[in-house]
Amino acid sequence: MTAVAPLETETFSPRQNAVLECALKLLVAGGEKALTTAGIARAANCSKESLYKWFGDRDGMLAAMIAFQSSKVRTPAPRHGAPSLEDFTHNLRTFAVDLLTVLGGEVSLALNRLAIGQAGPGNTGLGHLLIEQGRQPIEQRARALLELGRRHGYLAFSDTRQAFETLYGLVVRDAHLRYLLGDAPDNEHELSARAELAVDQFFRLYGRKLLKD
């Protein structure tokens, strides 16, 4: 597996996004063996030359697919210059719902199951891409959101990464493991309730108004 530079999904055009959606559907339907250049080009109605131009080799295509999937976990920008506490709380809940939705989706489950099947000492394949192009960009965006909350006085913490890991743990708990083992993902109401509880618990730990001077 060759090294792949981090991707900015904002640079993908609508046409490229449509191609990535087709590739992800092929992965879910047929596994990693279905991800051939010819198969993707046929399903997406584009040329193989276009695929190479946009994404490079097969590793580049996989990296782009994972980055595109991770971009579905939103960390909304404030609607105004300085977000209110209500806006900031809403953004945290949006992040939590998106994270659970993506982790429980067919695409992410297929990618993670493939990566687990390939895992082993010295293996730097699909699992490495999932961390580099999936988990790390999500963490970077979430940490930026947490930093925003700290700058505006809604949160207090000394270690941003530790705060993120706490939020991630409160949101995901054992849900991802259950999904991977075949448990049905939560419905929309359950996801919303889980996200609200996780954010409320996070504020109990890091909310500034609850911290002692």
Backbone as CSV, one residue per row, in Angstrom:
resi,resn,N_x,N_y,N_z,CA_x,CA_y,CA_z,C_x,C_y,C_z
1,MET,0.862,-1.194,0.000,0.000,0.000,0.000,0.888,1.230,0.000
2,THR,0.741,2.054,-0.991,1.540,3.266,-1.066,0.966,4.348,-0.172
3,ALA,1.830,5.280,0.247,1.357,6.379,1.085,0.442,7.291,0.272
4,VAL,-0.603,7.743,0.921,-1.572,8.612,0.254,-1.703,9.883,1.055
5,ALA,-1.549,11.019,0.390,-1.639,12.301,1.083,-3.063,12.549,1.535
6,PRO,-3.256,13.247,2.660,-4.606,13.591,3.106,-5.361,14.353,2.023
7,LEU,-6.650,14.068,1.930,-7.481,14.659,0.890,-8.403,15.717,1.458
8,GLU,-8.658,16.744,0.681,-9.655,17.750,1.010,-10.879,17.477,0.157
9,THR,-11.946,16.970,0.771,-13.118,16.580,-0.001,-13.778,17.779,-0.674
10,GLU,-13.512,18.993,-0.188,-14.106,20.162,-0.814,-13.587,20.353,-2.236
11,THR,-12.429,19.719,-2.560,-11.881,19.868,-3.901,-12.567,18.941,-4.894
12,PHE,-13.367,17.999,-4.448,-14.075,17.116,-5.349,-15.244,17.853,-5.991
13,SER,-15.396,17.669,-7.274,-16.523,18.259,-7.985,-17.772,17.409,-7.751
14,PRO,-18.958,17.940,-8.057,-20.170,17.122,-7.946,-20.079,15.832,-8.756
15,ARG,-19.447,15.904,-9.946,-19.292,14.696,-10.765,-18.391,13.680,-10.083
16,GLN,-17.307,14.138,-9.496,-16.408,13.235,-8.778,-17.096,12.629,-7.561
17,ASN,-17.893,13.439,-6.855,-18.656,12.905,-5.725,-19.611,11.811,-6.172
18,ALA,-20.244,11.990,-7.329,-21.161,10.980,-7.849,-20.418,9.688,-8.163
19,VAL,-19.201,9.811,-8.700,-18.378,8.629,-8.988,-18.025,7.900,-7.690
20,LEU,-17.677,8.666,-6.657,-17.336,8.058,-5.375,-18.538,7.339,-4.769
21,GLU,-19.721,7.911,-4.918,-20.937,7.242,-4.441,-21.126,5.911,-5.164
22,CYS,-20.899,5.879,-6.471,-21.004,4.627,-7.224,-19.988,3.603,-6.730
23,ALA,-18.763,4.059,-6.480,-17.719,3.152,-6.007,-18.081,2.573,-4.637
24,LEU,-18.640,3.405,-3.768,-19.039,2.936,-2.446,-20.161,1.904,-2.541
25,LYS,-21.099,2.106,-3.462,-22.178,1.135,-3.656,-21.631,-0.200,-4.165
26,LEU,-20.629,-0.140,-5.056,-19.994,-1.363,-5.535,-19.320,-2.109,-4.389
27,LEU,-18.667,-1.363,-3.508,-18.007,-1.975,-2.359,-19.002,-2.714,-1.484
28,VAL,-20.130,-2.084,-1.191,-21.145,-2.708,-0.338,-21.710,-3.963,-1.010
29,ALA,-21.950,-3.871,-2.313,-22.580,-4.984,-3.027,-21.630,-6.146,-3.279
30,GLY,-20.367,-5.824,-3.595,-19.472,-6.896,-4.019,-18.168,-7.023,-3.279
31,GLY,-17.960,-6.215,-2.252,-16.710,-6.297,-1.519,-15.566,-5.641,-2.264
32,GLU,-14.371,-5.768,-1.721,-13.207,-5.076,-2.277,-12.876,-5.560,-3.683
33,LYS,-13.179,-6.822,-3.999,-12.885,-7.352,-5.328,-13.690,-6.649,-6.416
34,ALA,-14.802,-6.041,-6.023,-15.633,-5.333,-7.006,-15.049,-3.986,-7.388
35,LEU,-14.056,-3.530,-6.646,-13.484,-2.201,-6.887,-12.386,-2.273,-7.938
36,THR,-12.776,-2.546,-9.163,-11.845,-2.482,-10.289,-12.083,-1.180,-11.041
37,THR,-11.034,-0.727,-11.699,-11.174,0.514,-12.464,-12.266,0.382,-13.523
38,ALA,-12.277,-0.761,-14.191,-13.277,-0.989,-15.238,-14.681,-1.015,-14.646
39,GLY,-14.825,-1.674,-13.487,-16.136,-1.775,-12.863,-16.664,-0.431,-12.396
40,ILE,-15.800,0.371,-11.807,-16.213,1.687,-11.340,-16.562,2.584,-12.523
41,ALA,-15.718,2.547,-13.564,-15.975,3.372,-14.742,-17.309,3.004,-15.383
42,ARG,-17.590,1.722,-15.445,-18.843,1.270,-16.048,-20.041,1.705,-15.204
43,ALA,-19.953,1.516,-13.887,-21.060,1.859,-13.004,-21.302,3.365,-12.963
44,ALA,-20.219,4.134,-13.046,-20.331,5.595,-12.948,-20.456,6.270,-14.306
45,ASN,-20.394,5.461,-15.374,-20.509,6.000,-16.734,-19.450,7.066,-17.009
46,CYS,-18.211,6.702,-16.722,-17.100,7.596,-17.008,-15.950,6.753,-17.551
47,SER,-14.915,7.384,-18.001,-13.773,6.673,-18.564,-12.771,6.306,-17.470
48,LYS,-11.994,5.254,-17.757,-10.929,4.886,-16.820,-9.880,5.990,-16.752
49,GLU,-9.675,6.668,-17.865,-8.717,7.773,-17.886,-9.121,8.879,-16.912
50,SER,-10.424,9.144,-16.835,-10.902,10.155,-15.890,-10.640,9.732,-14.447
51,LEU,-10.839,8.448,-14.159,-10.597,7.944,-12.801,-9.138,8.131,-12.408
52,TYR,-8.231,7.783,-13.322,-6.805,7.945,-13.027,-6.443,9.424,-12.848
53,LYS,-7.057,10.264,-13.647,-6.775,11.699,-13.556,-7.253,12.269,-12.225
54,TRP,-8.442,11.857,-11.792,-9.029,12.411,-10.576,-8.431,11.826,-9.303
55,PHE,-8.227,10.502,-9.291,-7.906,9.824,-8.034,-6.579,9.072,-8.033
56,GLY,-5.945,8.959,-9.194,-4.700,8.211,-9.239,-4.941,6.717,-9.306
57,ASP,-4.114,5.953,-8.600,-4.220,4.497,-8.647,-5.327,3.999,-7.714
58,ARG,-5.385,2.677,-7.531,-6.452,2.081,-6.725,-6.394,2.555,-5.275
59,ASP,-5.186,2.716,-4.732,-5.060,3.228,-3.367,-5.615,4.643,-3.258
60,GLY,-5.371,5.447,-4.304,-5.920,6.799,-4.315,-7.431,6.799,-4.356
61,MET,-7.997,5.854,-5.114,-9.455,5.741,-5.166,-10.017,5.355,-3.801
62,LEU,-9.405,4.380,-3.152,-9.864,3.979,-1.819,-9.758,5.133,-0.832
63,ALA,-8.647,5.869,-0.900,-8.462,7.009,-0.002,-9.542,8.055,-0.234
64,ALA,-9.863,8.315,-1.499,-10.893,9.300,-1.817,-12.257,8.844,-1.329
65,MET,-12.558,7.552,-1.472,-13.832,7.007,-1.006,-13.984,7.195,0.498
66,ILE,-12.899,6.907,1.226,-12.948,7.017,2.689,-13.063,8.476,3.108
67,ALA,-12.302,9.355,2.452,-12.375,10.784,2.776,-13.768,11.333,2.493
68,PHE,-14.347,10.909,1.372,-15.698,11.349,1.024,-16.701,10.881,2.066
69,GLN,-16.540,9.645,2.522,-17.448,9.110,3.537,-17.295,9.856,4.860
70,SER,-16.051,10.140,5.259,-15.829,10.832,6.530,-16.341,12.270,6.492
71,SER,-16.410,12.865,5.284,-16.883,14.249,5.174,-18.367,14.368,5.517
72,LYS,-19.069,13.245,5.583,-20.487,13.259,5.932,-20.703,13.510,7.426
73,VAL,-19.628,13.421,8.212,-19.709,13.779,9.636,-19.428,15.270,9.731
74,ARG,-20.481,16.048,9.930,-20.376,17.504,9.860,-20.004,18.130,11.207
75,THR,-19.238,19.182,11.127,-18.999,20.069,12.280,-19.360,21.465,11.793
76,PRO,-20.635,21.832,11.850,-21.113,23.076,11.218,-20.400,24.316,11.731
77,ALA,-20.143,25.221,10.802,-19.584,26.517,11.181,-20.683,27.351,11.826
78,PRO,-20.316,28.280,12.714,-21.343,29.129,13.334,-22.068,29.965,12.297
79,ARG,-23.346,30.159,12.529,-24.145,30.946,11.586,-23.812,32.425,11.669
80,HIS,-23.241,32.834,12.778,-22.861,34.231,12.976,-21.396,34.261,13.400
81,GLY,-20.862,35.441,13.601,-19.470,35.563,13.980,-19.141,34.842,15.273
82,ALA,-19.987,34.975,16.267,-19.781,34.308,17.558,-21.001,33.442,17.847
83,PRO,-20.849,32.129,17.909,-22.000,31.265,18.136,-22.547,31.422,19.546
84,SER,-23.849,31.359,19.660,-24.455,31.335,20.985,-24.249,29.946,21.578
85,LEU,-24.492,29.820,22.877,-24.389,28.512,23.512,-25.372,27.535,22.868
86,GLU,-26.544,28.034,22.510,-27.545,27.186,21.853,-27.033,26.678,20.505
87,ASP,-26.431,27.580,19.724,-25.878,27.182,18.429,-24.756,26.162,18.612
88,PHE,-23.873,26.429,19.555,-22.734,25.541,19.772,-23.212,24.151,20.207
89,THR,-24.185,24.104,21.105,-24.732,22.825,21.554,-25.372,22.077,20.385
90,HIS,-26.102,22.812,19.545,-26.717,22.210,18.362,-25.655,21.610,17.447
91,ASN,-24.541,22.306,17.266,-23.478,21.814,16.404,-22.839,20.549,16.961
92,LEU,-22.661,20.487,18.273,-22.140,19.272,18.886,-23.096,18.098,18.675
93,ARG,-24.379,18.349,18.803,-25.363,17.282,18.603,-25.405,16.849,17.147
94,THR,-25.244,17.797,16.218,-25.183,17.456,14.796,-24.000,16.538,14.525
95,PHE,-22.849,16.883,15.088,-21.667,16.034,14.960,-21.947,14.637,15.493
96,ALA,-22.565,14.554,16.658,-22.821,13.254,17.283,-23.769,12.398,16.444
97,VAL,-24.837,12.998,15.950,-25.792,12.253,15.120,-25.119,11.793,13.830
98,ASP,-24.377,12.684,13.182,-23.701,12.315,11.941,-22.708,11.189,12.162
99,LEU,-21.952,11.268,13.254,-20.956,10.242,13.543,-21.617,8.878,13.689
100,LEU,-22.682,8.805,14.455,-23.376,7.533,14.642,-24.016,7.054,13.342
101,THR,-24.559,7.985,12.567,-25.192,7.621,11.302,-24.179,7.037,10.332
102,VAL,-23.014,7.671,10.220,-21.984,7.185,9.303,-21.423,5.853,9.778
103,LEU,-21.122,5.741,11.062,-20.557,4.493,11.578,-21.517,3.318,11.412
104,GLY,-22.828,3.594,11.481,-23.815,2.533,11.359,-24.282,2.291,9.938
105,GLY,-23.768,3.066,8.977,-24.176,2.910,7.588,-23.521,1.714,6.921
106,GLU,-24.144,1.223,5.863,-23.637,0.035,5.162,-22.217,0.227,4.657
107,VAL,-21.908,1.414,4.159,-20.594,1.667,3.577,-19.500,1.570,4.633
108,SER,-19.664,2.292,5.734,-18.641,2.282,6.778,-18.484,0.890,7.386
109,LEU,-19.590,0.189,7.565,-19.504,-1.162,8.110,-18.755,-2.076,7.145
110,ALA,-19.021,-1.945,5.848,-18.314,-2.768,4.864,-16.821,-2.459,4.876
111,LEU,-16.467,-1.174,4.912,-15.057,-0.785,4.940,-14.360,-1.301,6.192
112,ASN,-15.002,-1.147,7.339,-14.383,-1.575,8.590,-14.264,-3.091,8.675
113,ARG,-15.257,-3.821,8.193,-15.162,-5.284,8.208,-14.038,-5.779,7.314
114,LEU,-13.877,-5.156,6.151,-12.769,-5.507,5.271,-11.426,-5.223,5.945
115,ALA,-11.332,-4.056,6.586,-10.077,-3.686,7.243,-9.750,-4.643,8.381
116,ILE,-10.754,-5.036,9.150,-10.532,-5.977,10.251,-10.060,-7.322,9.704
117,GLY,-10.650,-7.750,8.576,-10.248,-9.013,7.975,-8.819,-9.006,7.468
118,GLN,-8.310,-7.831,7.118,-6.944,-7.714,6.611,-5.928,-7.400,7.707
119,ALA,-6.406,-7.088,8.895,-5.521,-6.604,9.952,-4.510,-7.669,10.358
120,GLY,-3.315,-7.219,10.671,-2.271,-8.116,11.134,-0.983,-7.345,11.331
121,PRO,0.029,-7.963,11.948,1.307,-7.281,12.178,1.912,-6.778,10.873
122,GLY,2.269,-5.508,10.873,2.917,-4.937,9.705,1.996,-4.584,8.563
123,ASN,0.705,-4.822,8.702,-0.226,-4.507,7.621,-0.540,-3.023,7.639
124,THR,-0.307,-2.353,6.523,-0.589,-0.917,6.425,-1.581,-0.652,5.298
125,GLY,-2.527,-1.543,5.128,-3.464,-1.450,4.023,-4.680,-0.619,4.330
126,LEU,-5.853,-1.249,4.177,-7.106,-0.522,4.299,-7.287,0.083,5.691
127,GLY,-6.871,-0.624,6.723,-6.993,-0.084,8.078,-6.238,1.214,8.243
128,HIS,-5.061,1.289,7.641,-4.266,2.520,7.709,-4.997,3.661,7.009
129,LEU,-5.597,3.367,5.846,-6.341,4.399,5.131,-7.549,4.868,5.929
130,LEU,-8.222,3.944,6.605,-9.388,4.326,7.407,-8.996,5.293,8.518
131,ILE,-7.843,5.067,9.109,-7.371,5.971,10.154,-6.944,7.304,9.555
132,GLU,-6.145,7.245,8.480,-5.546,8.452,7.908,-6.550,9.340,7.187
133,GLN,-7.460,8.718,6.429,-8.399,9.499,5.624,-9.801,9.560,6.218
134,GLY,-10.059,8.746,7.239,-11.375,8.711,7.855,-11.391,9.272,9.261
135,ARG,-10.779,8.549,10.182,-10.819,8.949,11.592,-10.085,10.273,11.835
136,GLN,-8.900,10.442,11.283,-8.124,11.645,11.584,-8.785,12.936,11.104
137,PRO,-9.328,12.992,9.873,-10.031,14.224,9.476,-11.243,14.521,10.344
138,ILE,-11.974,13.483,10.748,-13.112,13.689,11.648,-12.621,14.281,12.964
139,GLU,-11.539,13.727,13.489,-10.998,14.236,14.745,-10.535,15.680,14.616
140,GLN,-9.881,16.006,13.514,-9.392,17.378,13.318,-10.543,18.378,13.287
141,ARG,-11.607,18.028,12.586,-12.750,18.945,12.509,-13.448,19.072,13.865
142,ALA,-13.574,17.951,14.567,-14.234,17.985,15.875,-13.401,18.766,16.887
143,ARG,-12.087,18.606,16.831,-11.234,19.347,17.753,-11.311,20.846,17.488
144,ALA,-11.428,21.223,16.218,-11.591,22.641,15.891,-12.899,23.176,16.466
145,LEU,-13.945,22.348,16.432,-15.226,22.756,17.016,-15.112,22.910,18.532
146,LEU,-14.415,21.991,19.169,-14.227,22.083,20.620,-13.394,23.315,20.985
147,GLU,-12.375,23.597,20.179,-11.571,24.803,20.410,-12.435,26.057,20.305
148,LEU,-13.356,26.049,19.362,-14.279,27.180,19.221,-15.089,27.365,20.501
149,GLY,-15.581,26.262,21.060,-16.341,26.332,22.306,-15.508,26.842,23.462
150,ARG,-14.236,26.463,23.479,-13.368,26.961,24.556,-13.097,28.459,24.396
151,ARG,-12.863,28.895,23.157,-12.577,30.322,22.931,-13.739,31.207,23.344
152,HIS,-14.953,30.710,23.191,-16.133,31.512,23.534,-16.630,31.255,24.954
153,GLY,-15.854,30.503,25.720,-16.155,30.353,27.135,-17.195,29.308,27.482
154,TYR,-17.553,28.437,26.542,-18.555,27.414,26.823,-17.938,26.141,27.391
155,LEU,-16.660,25.927,27.091,-15.958,24.734,27.552,-14.659,25.141,28.222
156,ALA,-14.163,24.261,29.089,-12.860,24.475,29.716,-12.125,23.140,29.764
157,PHE,-10.983,23.095,29.100,-10.149,21.886,29.108,-8.728,22.304,28.773
158,SER,-7.767,21.482,29.159,-6.366,21.783,28.876,-5.822,20.968,27.718
159,ASP,-6.462,19.847,27.412,-5.981,18.939,26.366,-7.114,18.700,25.367
160,THR,-6.980,19.268,24.177,-8.054,19.168,23.183,-8.275,17.731,22.748
161,ARG,-7.199,17.000,22.578,-7.352,15.610,22.126,-8.083,14.780,23.171
162,GLN,-7.738,14.984,24.426,-8.414,14.252,25.489,-9.896,14.606,25.528
163,ALA,-10.212,15.875,25.330,-11.616,16.291,25.305,-12.343,15.628,24.140
164,PHE,-11.690,15.575,22.966,-12.305,14.911,21.818,-12.541,13.431,22.103
165,GLU,-11.548,12.763,22.647,-11.692,11.330,22.917,-12.823,11.064,23.909
166,THR,-12.992,11.975,24.864,-14.104,11.840,25.806,-15.437,11.990,25.081
167,LEU,-15.551,13.013,24.232,-16.784,13.212,23.469,-17.061,12.008,22.574
168,TYR,-16.050,11.536,21.879,-16.208,10.387,20.982,-16.695,9.164,21.765
169,GLY,-16.092,8.927,22.913,-16.494,7.781,23.717,-17.922,7.886,24.224
170,LEU,-18.321,9.085,24.632,-19.684,9.282,25.116,-20.700,9.096,23.996
171,VAL,-20.334,9.488,22.786,-21.253,9.362,21.651,-21.339,7.915,21.176
172,VAL,-20.203,7.306,20.935,-20.183,5.989,20.289,-20.424,4.854,21.271
173,ARG,-19.839,4.949,22.458,-19.948,3.868,23.454,-19.631,2.531,22.797
174,ASP,-20.552,1.552,22.865,-20.306,0.258,22.233,-21.092,0.106,20.932
175,ALA,-21.660,1.215,20.448,-22.547,1.138,19.282,-21.830,0.591,18.057
176,HIS,-20.629,1.097,17.765,-19.932,0.660,16.561,-19.628,-0.831,16.615
177,LEU,-19.204,-1.309,17.764,-18.934,-2.740,17.910,-20.196,-3.556,17.670
178,ARG,-21.308,-3.100,18.230,-22.566,-3.823,18.034,-22.963,-3.844,16.562
179,TYR,-22.794,-2.701,15.878,-23.125,-2.651,14.460,-22.253,-3.630,13.665
180,LEU,-20.961,-3.644,13.968,-20.047,-4.533,13.249,-20.401,-5.998,13.461
181,LEU,-20.949,-6.311,14.615,-21.311,-7.694,14.929,-22.704,-8.059,14.426
182,GLY,-23.371,-7.116,13.766,-24.640,-7.433,13.138,-25.870,-6.865,13.792
183,ASP,-25.699,-6.145,14.903,-26.851,-5.518,15.542,-27.379,-4.399,14.641
184,ALA,-28.676,-4.247,14.572,-29.271,-3.227,13.712,-28.918,-1.835,14.225
185,PRO,-28.527,-0.932,13.328,-28.247,0.456,13.751,-29.489,1.098,14.358
186,ASP,-29.266,2.071,15.228,-30.367,2.779,15.873,-31.179,3.554,14.844
187,ASN,-32.462,3.741,15.140,-33.295,4.544,14.257,-33.051,6.030,14.524
188,GLU,-33.716,6.882,13.747,-33.479,8.322,13.836,-33.772,8.864,15.228
189,HIS,-34.864,8.424,15.840,-35.213,8.894,17.181,-34.163,8.453,18.197
190,GLU,-33.715,7.204,18.094,-32.715,6.693,19.038,-31.379,7.413,18.866
191,LEU,-31.015,7.704,17.614,-29.772,8.434,17.369,-29.821,9.825,17.988
192,SER,-30.943,10.506,17.810,-31.091,11.848,18.356,-31.011,11.832,19.880
193,ALA,-31.677,10.854,20.502,-31.659,10.756,21.961,-30.256,10.434,22.468
194,ARG,-29.557,9.549,21.755,-28.193,9.179,22.152,-27.262,10.389,22.033
195,ALA,-27.423,11.146,20.955,-26.580,12.326,20.752,-26.835,13.371,21.832
196,GLU,-28.099,13.606,22.146,-28.442,14.598,23.162,-27.870,14.203,24.520
197,LEU,-28.001,12.930,24.881,-27.461,12.465,26.155,-25.953,12.611,26.197
198,ALA,-25.270,12.240,25.103,-23.812,12.319,25.065,-23.329,13.759,25.234
199,VAL,-23.971,14.688,24.545,-23.554,16.095,24.634,-23.849,16.648,26.027
200,ASP,-24.987,16.284,26.605,-25.301,16.727,27.971,-24.246,16.217,28.947
201,GLN,-23.856,14.953,28.814,-22.835,14.394,29.696,-21.481,15.059,29.467
202,PHE,-21.185,15.380,28.207,-19.927,16.058,27.905,-19.876,17.430,28.577
203,PHE,-20.993,18.150,28.561,-21.028,19.457,29.215,-20.876,19.333,30.731
204,ARG,-21.353,18.243,31.301,-21.170,18.050,32.742,-19.692,17.909,33.091
205,LEU,-18.934,17.348,32.164,-17.505,17.161,32.396,-16.684,18.397,32.028
206,TYR,-17.053,19.071,30.947,-16.239,20.147,30.404,-16.934,21.496,30.293
207,GLY,-18.215,21.545,30.649,-18.915,22.819,30.578,-18.331,23.810,31.565
208,ARG,-18.006,24.990,31.136,-17.295,25.960,31.962,-18.085,26.378,33.193
209,LYS,-19.381,26.497,33.039,-20.172,26.979,34.176,-20.199,25.978,35.329
210,LEU,-19.818,24.710,35.035,-19.845,23.693,36.064,-18.474,23.469,36.689
211,LEU,-17.447,24.145,36.154,-16.104,23.963,36.673,-15.838,24.941,37.819
212,LYS,-15.143,24.456,38.806,-14.777,25.319,39.929,-13.531,26.121,39.574
213,ASP,-13.477,27.354,40.037,-12.304,28.178,39.781,-11.106,27.617,40.544
